[in-house]
Amino acid sequence: MAEGGAAGGGENLLFLTDEHLRKGIEAMFFAYRGFTADPDRILEGYGYGRAHHRALHFIRLSPETTVNNLLGLLGVTKQSLNRVLRALIEDGLVESKIGPKDKRERHLVLTEAGAALERDLSEAQRGRMRTAYRQAGPDAVAGFRKVLEAMMDPDMRQHYQRLRDGNS
Amino acid sequence: MAEGGAAGGGENLLFLTDEHLRKGIEAMFFAYRGFTADPDRILEGYGYGRAHHRALHFIRLSPETTVNNLLGLLGVTKQSLNRVLRALIEDGLVESKIGPKDKRERHLVLTEAGAALERDLSEAQRGRMRTAYRQAGPDAVAGFRKVLEAMMDPDMRQHYQRLRDGNS
DNA sequence: GATTTTATGTCAGTCTTGTTGACTTTCCAA
DNA sequence: TTGGAAAGTCAACAAGACTGACATAAAATC
């Protein structure tokens, strides 16, 4: 099934050419650079990296989350995450509380300072996103989300959808 | 100018909420992981990383390109790129020819072996892209491209558009 | 109650890929 | 022709990913 049943004119047959796909690949590459550029600049001042941003982001989104849960979202090893969390806890941006039910667990929450930095980072990233969305318009945004969702690994799509539908 | 002039119904007022933007941010994050996953698996077998993939990609796209030109596209320091190129040249995947006009320049081209690996990597990445595009449909793809382009830094957008329009 | 599994943390070592600084070769213009 | 700018290379270092081994405590299971 190389070519699906195209009902219309014929230009739809072209949107899956290797050239067209290549352009999409390059668009992802260049856009992702822009996507991370603004928070990266802020993080530099703190001696933090993208890993710290991601941790702050998901802890804000799911307060009282456990280390294990975060590992699933971030897709890194616990040693890698631990280095980041240790720094954030030592610097007073994240609080790690022993789980009330299961004392093996650590429940993570942002402190005031952590929430403040997370807001700064988020706002920087949202700023660019907002501009892009406004330029492209609602229909384009819907398509954007649709394609991105289809590109995810199934596991990640589950995580994504859970976050999307749950905490709104 | 918090809310732009919305002509239509009212749902358009919602598409720029912080929550909506946050979902877009997470979509980018999770989708980019999928985007790189397939080539990463192939690269592992060769002892290469993403940086090698990017170099091969852009050398294939612009044969006889110079190191300097590549630096602009990749947005890394020349020292960083040099390490990658050295490995690819030593392994016989890339040929570096002294510039015929300006002998300071190195003109880069893929060897047979380099082109073969690049094809493998590209095809893996295109495979996922093709599936996602097919699932989402042409309209969604157009929106996807539109938003990504709006997210790029102006410099990168220039590079992107030059590649897009030039070598087709 | 003893054993196993789970959740987390830590130490040590490696790899990729980014960085800066110092250096060579080549070109070009004053 | 000389001195600076440009292109590229080499060396050393840092961030942040990884693996593997091991420790501890608590929960779950037998």
Short mmCIF file of C-alpha atoms (C1' of nucleotides) in Angstrom, two decimals:
data_model
loop_
_atom_site.label_atom_id
_atom_site.label_comp_id
_atom_site.label_asym_id
_atom_site.label_seq_id
_atom_site.Cartn_x
_atom_site.Cartn_y
_atom_site.Cartn_z
CA MET A 1 0.00 0.00 0.00
CA ALA A 2 2.35 2.62 -1.23
CA GLU A 3 -0.23 5.14 -2.34
CA GLY A 4 -3.51 5.33 -0.48
CA GLY A 5 -6.69 6.06 -2.32
CA ALA A 6 -6.47 9.72 -3.25
CA ALA A 7 -9.90 11.06 -4.00
CA GLY A 8 -9.03 14.57 -5.10
CA GLY A 9 -6.72 16.24 -7.58
CA GLY A 10 -3.25 14.80 -7.30
CA GLU A 11 -1.27 17.24 -5.19
CA ASN A 12 -2.03 15.02 -2.25
CA LEU A 13 0.14 12.39 -3.86
CA LEU A 14 3.10 14.71 -3.52
CA PHE A 15 2.94 15.41 0.16
CA LEU A 16 4.72 12.19 1.03
CA THR A 17 7.68 12.49 -1.31
CA ASP A 18 11.11 12.10 0.18
CA GLU A 19 11.82 15.75 -0.54
CA HIS A 20 8.73 16.86 1.29
CA LEU A 21 9.57 14.63 4.24
CA ARG A 22 13.13 15.94 4.26
CA LYS A 23 11.83 19.47 4.59
CA GLY A 24 9.70 18.42 7.52
CA ILE A 25 12.75 16.87 9.16
CA GLU A 26 14.73 20.05 8.76
CA ALA A 27 11.82 22.11 10.04
CA MET A 28 11.81 20.00 13.21
CA PHE A 29 15.54 20.43 13.63
CA PHE A 30 15.61 24.20 13.24
CA ALA A 31 12.39 24.78 15.16
CA TYR A 32 13.55 22.74 18.14
CA ARG A 33 16.59 24.94 18.38
CA GLY A 34 14.36 27.99 18.65
CA PHE A 35 12.11 26.16 21.06
CA THR A 36 14.90 25.68 23.59
CA ALA A 37 16.85 28.87 22.97
CA ASP A 38 15.02 31.23 25.31
CA PRO A 39 14.95 29.10 28.45
CA ASP A 40 18.55 28.05 27.75
CA ARG A 41 19.61 31.67 28.03
CA ILE A 42 17.95 32.03 31.42
CA LEU A 43 19.35 28.74 32.69
CA GLU A 44 22.89 29.78 31.84
CA GLY A 45 22.73 32.45 34.52
CA TYR A 46 21.92 29.84 37.16
CA GLY A 47 24.46 27.24 36.10
CA TYR A 48 21.64 24.92 35.20
CA GLY A 49 20.86 23.09 31.98
CA ARG A 50 17.88 21.80 30.08
CA ALA A 51 17.65 18.82 32.38
CA HIS A 52 16.89 21.11 35.30
CA HIS A 53 14.25 22.91 33.29
CA ARG A 54 12.50 19.68 32.40
CA ALA A 55 12.50 18.53 36.01
CA LEU A 56 11.03 21.83 37.20
CA HIS A 57 8.44 21.76 34.44
CA PHE A 58 7.07 18.35 35.29
CA ILE A 59 7.23 18.81 39.04
CA ARG A 60 5.17 21.97 38.66
CA LEU A 61 2.72 20.09 36.49
CA SER A 62 2.38 17.13 38.85
CA PRO A 63 3.15 18.25 42.38
CA GLU A 64 3.88 15.45 44.83
CA THR A 65 5.11 13.34 41.93
CA THR A 66 7.63 10.63 42.74
CA VAL A 67 11.10 10.14 41.36
CA ASN A 68 9.96 7.04 39.54
CA ASN A 69 7.11 8.82 37.85
CA LEU A 70 9.44 11.58 36.74
CA LEU A 71 11.83 9.01 35.30
CA GLY A 72 9.07 7.70 33.08
CA LEU A 73 8.23 11.16 31.79
CA LEU A 74 11.78 12.29 31.17
CA GLY A 75 13.13 9.07 29.76
CA VAL A 76 16.51 9.27 31.47
CA THR A 77 18.27 7.07 33.98
CA LYS A 78 17.80 7.59 37.66
CA GLN A 79 21.47 8.47 38.07
CA SER A 80 21.06 11.23 35.55
CA LEU A 81 17.89 12.55 37.14
CA ASN A 82 19.35 12.20 40.60
CA ARG A 83 22.23 14.52 39.81
CA VAL A 84 19.76 17.16 38.67
CA LEU A 85 17.37 16.72 41.58
CA ARG A 86 20.19 16.81 44.11
CA ALA A 87 21.26 20.20 42.77
CA LEU A 88 17.72 21.57 42.78
CA ILE A 89 17.09 20.35 46.33
CA GLU A 90 20.42 21.67 47.65
CA ASP A 91 19.67 25.03 46.06
CA GLY A 92 16.25 25.14 47.69
CA LEU A 93 14.16 25.02 44.51
CA VAL A 94 12.63 21.62 45.11
CA GLU A 95 11.51 19.95 48.29
CA SER A 96 11.71 16.18 48.65
CA LYS A 97 9.26 14.76 51.16
CA ILE A 98 9.09 11.17 52.32
CA GLY A 99 5.90 9.56 51.03
CA PRO A 100 3.19 9.45 53.69
CA LYS A 101 1.79 6.09 52.63
CA ASP A 102 4.87 4.46 51.17
CA LYS A 103 7.92 5.74 52.98
CA ARG A 104 10.25 4.54 50.23
CA GLU A 105 8.88 7.16 47.90
CA ARG A 106 10.03 10.75 47.68
CA HIS A 107 7.32 13.23 46.86
CA LEU A 108 8.64 16.25 44.99
CA VAL A 109 7.24 19.77 45.12
CA LEU A 110 8.54 23.16 44.07
CA THR A 111 9.45 25.68 46.74
CA GLU A 112 8.57 29.34 46.29
CA ALA A 113 11.93 29.95 44.64
CA GLY A 114 11.53 26.90 42.44
CA ALA A 115 8.08 27.98 41.33
CA ALA A 116 9.45 31.44 40.53
CA LEU A 117 12.21 30.10 38.30
CA GLU A 118 9.82 27.69 36.64
CA ARG A 119 7.49 30.59 35.86
CA ASP A 120 10.35 32.54 34.30
CA LEU A 121 11.43 29.62 32.15
CA SER A 122 7.90 28.72 31.14
CA GLU A 123 7.02 32.26 30.29
CA ALA A 124 10.08 32.62 28.10
CA GLN A 125 9.18 29.45 26.23
CA ARG A 126 5.51 30.31 26.04
CA GLY A 127 6.37 33.72 24.63
CA ARG A 128 7.88 32.25 21.52
CA MET A 129 5.12 29.68 21.27
CA ARG A 130 2.46 32.34 21.58
CA THR A 131 3.99 34.41 18.80
CA ALA A 132 4.31 31.39 16.54
CA TYR A 133 0.74 30.31 17.24
CA ARG A 134 -0.57 33.77 16.58
CA GLN A 135 1.30 34.00 13.31
CA ALA A 136 0.20 30.59 12.13
CA GLY A 137 -3.43 30.71 13.27
CA PRO A 138 -5.71 28.19 14.99
CA ASP A 139 -6.07 25.76 12.10
CA ALA A 140 -2.33 25.50 11.63
CA VAL A 141 -1.93 24.94 15.36
CA ALA A 142 -4.41 22.09 15.30
CA GLY A 143 -2.45 20.46 12.48
CA PHE A 144 0.80 21.08 14.31
CA ARG A 145 -0.45 19.25 17.38
CA LYS A 146 -1.88 16.44 15.31
CA VAL A 147 1.37 15.72 13.50
CA LEU A 148 3.47 15.96 16.66
CA GLU A 149 1.21 13.54 18.44
CA ALA A 150 1.51 11.07 15.57
CA MET A 151 5.31 11.32 15.75
CA MET A 152 5.57 10.25 19.38
CA ASP A 153 6.46 6.78 20.53
CA PRO A 154 3.34 5.06 21.88
CA ASP A 155 4.64 5.14 25.45
CA MET A 156 5.33 8.84 25.27
CA ARG A 157 1.98 9.47 23.64
CA GLN A 158 0.33 7.85 26.64
CA HIS A 159 2.27 10.05 29.01
CA TYR A 160 1.41 13.06 26.92
CA GLN A 161 -2.29 12.32 26.75
CA ARG A 162 -2.50 11.61 30.43
CA LEU A 163 -0.93 14.97 31.17
CA ARG A 164 -3.10 16.62 28.57
CA ASP A 165 -6.43 15.33 29.72
CA GLY A 166 -5.75 14.99 33.40
CA ASN A 167 -4.37 18.24 34.76
CA SER A 168 -6.30 20.82 32.80
CA MET B 1 -2.41 43.62 23.56
CA ALA B 2 -3.37 40.55 25.46
CA GLU B 3 -6.17 39.38 23.18
CA GLY B 4 -5.98 40.11 19.48
CA GLY B 5 -9.06 40.92 17.47
CA ALA B 6 -10.94 37.64 17.15
CA ALA B 7 -13.45 37.78 14.35
CA GLY B 8 -15.21 34.45 14.80
CA GLY B 9 -16.98 32.60 17.56
CA GLY B 10 -14.95 32.61 20.74
CA GLU B 11 -13.04 29.37 20.84
CA ASN B 12 -10.30 31.24 19.05
CA LEU B 13 -9.86 33.27 22.19
CA LEU B 14 -8.88 30.10 24.00
CA PHE B 15 -6.18 28.88 21.71
CA LEU B 16 -3.55 31.12 23.26
CA THR B 17 -4.18 30.31 26.91
CA ASP B 18 -1.18 29.31 28.98
CA GLU B 19 -2.62 25.83 29.28
CA HIS B 20 -2.91 25.46 25.55
CA LEU B 21 0.61 26.72 25.05
CA ARG B 22 1.89 24.36 27.72
CA LYS B 23 0.38 21.43 25.86
CA GLY B 24 2.15 22.57 22.72
CA ILE B 25 5.43 22.73 24.61
CA GLU B 26 5.00 19.20 25.88
CA ALA B 27 4.02 18.00 22.42
CA MET B 28 7.29 19.39 21.07
CA PHE B 29 9.25 17.72 23.83
CA PHE B 30 7.75 14.27 23.42
CA ALA B 31 7.62 14.42 19.64
CA TYR B 32 11.26 15.41 19.34
CA ARG B 33 12.18 12.32 21.30
CA GLY B 34 10.36 10.18 18.77
CA PHE B 35 11.86 12.18 15.95
CA THR B 36 15.42 11.26 16.94
CA ALA B 37 14.78 7.78 18.31
CA ASP B 38 15.08 5.75 15.10
CA PRO B 39 18.31 7.19 13.74
CA ASP B 40 19.78 7.12 17.25
CA ARG B 41 19.32 3.37 17.32
CA ILE B 42 21.20 2.96 14.06
CA LEU B 43 23.98 5.32 15.11
CA GLU B 44 24.58 3.35 18.29
CA GLY B 45 25.85 0.46 16.22
CA TYR B 46 28.48 2.68 14.61
CA GLY B 47 29.64 4.46 17.74
CA TYR B 48 28.31 7.70 16.34
CA GLY B 49 25.90 10.23 17.77
CA ARG B 50 23.37 12.74 16.57
CA ALA B 51 26.09 15.20 15.65
CA HIS B 52 27.41 12.75 13.06
CA HIS B 53 23.95 12.29 11.65
CA ARG B 54 23.45 16.03 11.27
CA ALA B 55 26.79 16.45 9.52
CA LEU B 56 26.02 13.63 7.08
CA HIS B 57 22.57 15.05 6.45
CA PHE B 58 23.73 18.51 5.49
CA ILE B 59 26.76 17.35 3.53
CA ARG B 60 24.49 15.15 1.45
CA LEU B 61 22.17 18.08 0.93
CA SER B 62 24.92 20.50 -0.08
CA PRO B 63 27.85 18.60 -1.54
CA GLU B 64 31.12 20.54 -1.70
CA THR B 65 29.97 22.62 1.25
CA THR B 66 32.68 24.14 3.42
CA VAL B 67 33.23 23.67 7.13
CA ASN B 68 32.24 27.28 7.69
CA ASN B 69 28.96 26.89 5.87
CA LEU B 70 28.18 23.78 7.88
CA LEU B 71 28.89 25.68 11.08
CA GLY B 72 26.20 28.17 10.23
CA LEU B 73 23.64 25.46 9.66
CA LEU B 74 24.46 23.39 12.71
CA GLY B 75 24.93 26.23 15.16
CA VAL B 76 27.89 24.72 16.99
CA THR B 77 31.48 25.79 17.37
CA LYS B 78 33.93 24.81 14.71
CA GLN B 79 35.92 22.79 17.23
CA SER B 80 32.86 20.73 18.02
CA LEU B 81 32.12 20.12 14.38
CA ASN B 82 35.74 19.37 13.69
CA ARG B 83 35.81 16.42 16.05
CA VAL B 84 32.81 14.93 14.30
CA LEU B 85 34.20 15.54 10.83
CA ARG B 86 37.57 14.09 11.76
CA ALA B 87 35.89 10.84 12.80
CA LEU B 88 33.80 10.69 9.64
CA ILE B 89 36.84 11.39 7.45
CA GLU B 90 39.02 8.83 9.24
CA ASP B 91 36.29 6.24 8.86
CA GLY B 92 36.01 6.96 5.16
CA LEU B 93 32.47 8.33 5.16
CA VAL B 94 33.35 11.88 4.21
CA GLU B 95 36.02 13.21 1.90
CA SER B 96 37.62 16.58 2.64
CA LYS B 97 39.09 18.27 -0.40
CA ILE B 98 41.19 21.42 -0.33
CA GLY B 99 39.26 24.27 -1.92
CA PRO B 100 40.37 24.85 -5.53
CA LYS B 101 40.05 28.62 -5.34
CA ASP B 102 40.74 29.25 -1.68
CA LYS B 103 43.13 26.68 -0.26
CA ARG B 104 42.10 27.48 3.29
CA GLU B 105 38.71 25.98 2.65
CA ARG B 106 37.81 22.31 2.88
CA HIS B 107 35.11 21.10 0.53
CA LEU B 108 33.17 18.20 1.98
CA VAL B 109 31.49 15.37 0.09
CA LEU B 110 30.12 11.98 1.10
CA THR B 111 31.91 8.85 -0.05
CA GLU B 112 29.95 5.82 -1.20
CA ALA B 113 29.95 4.46 2.34
CA GLY B 114 28.93 7.83 3.75
CA ALA B 115 26.06 8.13 1.32
CA ALA B 116 24.93 4.62 2.24
CA LEU B 117 24.82 5.38 5.96
CA GLU B 118 23.11 8.68 5.33
CA ARG B 119 20.44 6.90 3.31
CA ASP B 120 19.87 4.44 6.15
CA LEU B 121 19.56 7.19 8.74
CA SER B 122 17.36 9.34 6.56
CA GLU B 123 15.11 6.49 5.64
CA ALA B 124 14.62 5.57 9.29
CA GLN B 125 13.69 9.12 10.13
CA ARG B 126 11.51 9.54 7.07
CA GLY B 127 9.68 6.34 7.92
CA ARG B 128 8.30 7.77 11.12
CA MET B 129 7.63 11.10 9.46
CA ARG B 130 5.76 9.42 6.63
CA THR B 131 3.53 7.51 9.01
CA ALA B 132 2.80 10.62 11.04
CA TYR B 133 2.05 12.65 7.92
CA ARG B 134 -0.23 9.98 6.59
CA GLN B 135 -2.11 9.76 9.86
CA ALA B 136 -2.49 13.49 10.19
CA GLY B 137 -3.30 14.34 6.59
CA PRO B 138 -2.13 17.09 4.23
CA ASP B 139 -3.89 19.99 5.93
CA ALA B 140 -2.45 19.13 9.29
CA VAL B 141 0.99 18.83 7.71
CA ALA B 142 0.70 22.30 6.23
CA GLY B 143 -0.16 23.68 9.66
CA PHE B 144 2.66 21.73 11.24
CA ARG B 145 5.18 23.28 8.87
CA LYS B 146 3.72 26.73 9.32
CA VAL B 147 4.00 26.67 13.11
CA LEU B 148 7.50 25.20 13.08
CA GLU B 149 8.69 27.87 10.70
CA ALA B 150 7.26 30.57 12.95
CA MET B 151 9.11 29.08 15.93
CA MET B 152 12.56 29.34 14.37
CA ASP B 153 15.05 32.09 15.10
CA PRO B 154 15.22 34.45 12.13
CA ASP B 155 18.75 33.32 11.23
CA MET B 156 17.73 29.69 11.22
CA ARG B 157 14.61 30.47 9.25
CA GLN B 158 16.80 31.99 6.56
CA HIS B 159 18.95 28.90 6.45
CA TYR B 160 15.87 26.73 6.36
CA GLN B 161 14.21 28.64 3.56
CA ARG B 162 17.37 28.72 1.51
CA LEU B 163 17.62 24.94 1.78
CA ARG B 164 13.93 24.56 1.10
CA ASP B 165 13.74 26.64 -2.02
CA GLY B 166 17.21 26.12 -3.37
CA ASN B 167 17.94 22.42 -3.57
CA SER B 168 14.66 20.91 -4.62
"C1'" DG C 1 9.19 -14.24 60.31
"C1'" DA C 2 12.21 -14.74 56.36
"C1'" DT C 3 12.79 -13.64 51.67
"C1'" DT C 4 12.11 -11.04 47.66
"C1'" DT C 5 10.85 -7.02 45.30
"C1'" DT C 6 10.47 -2.08 44.88
"C1'" DA C 7 11.95 2.81 45.40
"C1'" DT C 8 15.50 5.50 45.93
"C1'" DG C 9 20.26 7.14 46.46
"C1'" DT C 10 25.30 6.93 45.57
"C1'" DC C 11 29.98 5.96 43.72
"C1'" DA C 12 32.88 5.21 39.87
"C1'" DG C 13 33.83 5.27 35.12
"C1'" DT C 14 32.72 6.06 30.16
"C1'" DC C 15 30.90 8.53 26.06
"C1'" DT C 16 29.07 12.25 23.21
"C1'" DT C 17 29.09 16.77 22.39
"C1'" DG C 18 29.34 21.10 23.69
"C1'" DT C 19 32.80 24.85 25.28
"C1'" DT C 20 37.37 28.04 25.25
"C1'" DG C 21 42.19 28.88 24.12
"C1'" DA C 22 46.21 28.47 21.39
"C1'" DC C 23 48.11 27.47 16.91
"C1'" DT C 24 48.96 26.88 11.59
"C1'" DT C 25 48.11 27.90 6.99
"C1'" DT C 26 46.40 30.79 3.56
"C1'" DC C 27 44.62 34.91 1.62
"C1'" DC C 28 44.28 39.73 0.93
"C1'" DA C 29 44.91 44.51 1.41
"C1'" DA C 30 47.48 48.51 3.09
"C1'" DT D 1 55.93 42.73 1.89
"C1'" DT D 2 54.03 42.59 5.93
"C1'" DG D 3 50.34 42.33 9.07
"C1'" DG D 4 45.74 41.18 9.95
"C1'" DA D 5 41.74 38.39 9.00
"C1'" DA D 6 39.78 33.99 7.80
"C1'" DA D 7 39.55 28.81 7.67
"C1'" DG D 8 40.65 25.05 9.88
"C1'" DT D 9 43.13 21.95 13.50
"C1'" DC D 10 44.65 20.33 18.09
"C1'" DA D 11 44.29 20.08 23.20
"C1'" DA D 12 41.98 20.39 27.38
"C1'" DC D 13 37.86 20.82 29.94
"C1'" DA D 14 32.68 20.63 31.39
"C1'" DA D 15 27.86 19.20 31.17
"C1'" DG D 16 25.02 15.66 31.03
"C1'" DA D 17 23.84 11.45 29.25
"C1'" DC D 18 24.97 6.29 30.10
"C1'" DT D 19 26.22 1.62 32.49
"C1'" DG D 20 27.28 -1.19 36.41
"C1'" DA D 21 27.71 -2.16 41.15
"C1'" DC D 22 26.22 -1.52 45.62
"C1'" DA D 23 23.45 0.30 49.92
"C1'" DT D 24 19.29 1.14 52.46
"C1'" DA D 25 14.80 1.06 53.74
"C1'" DA D 26 10.19 -0.27 53.25
"C1'" DA D 27 6.66 -2.95 51.24
"C1'" DA D 28 4.96 -7.27 49.54
"C1'" DT D 29 4.97 -12.09 49.41
"C1'" DC D 30 5.68 -16.66 50.77
#
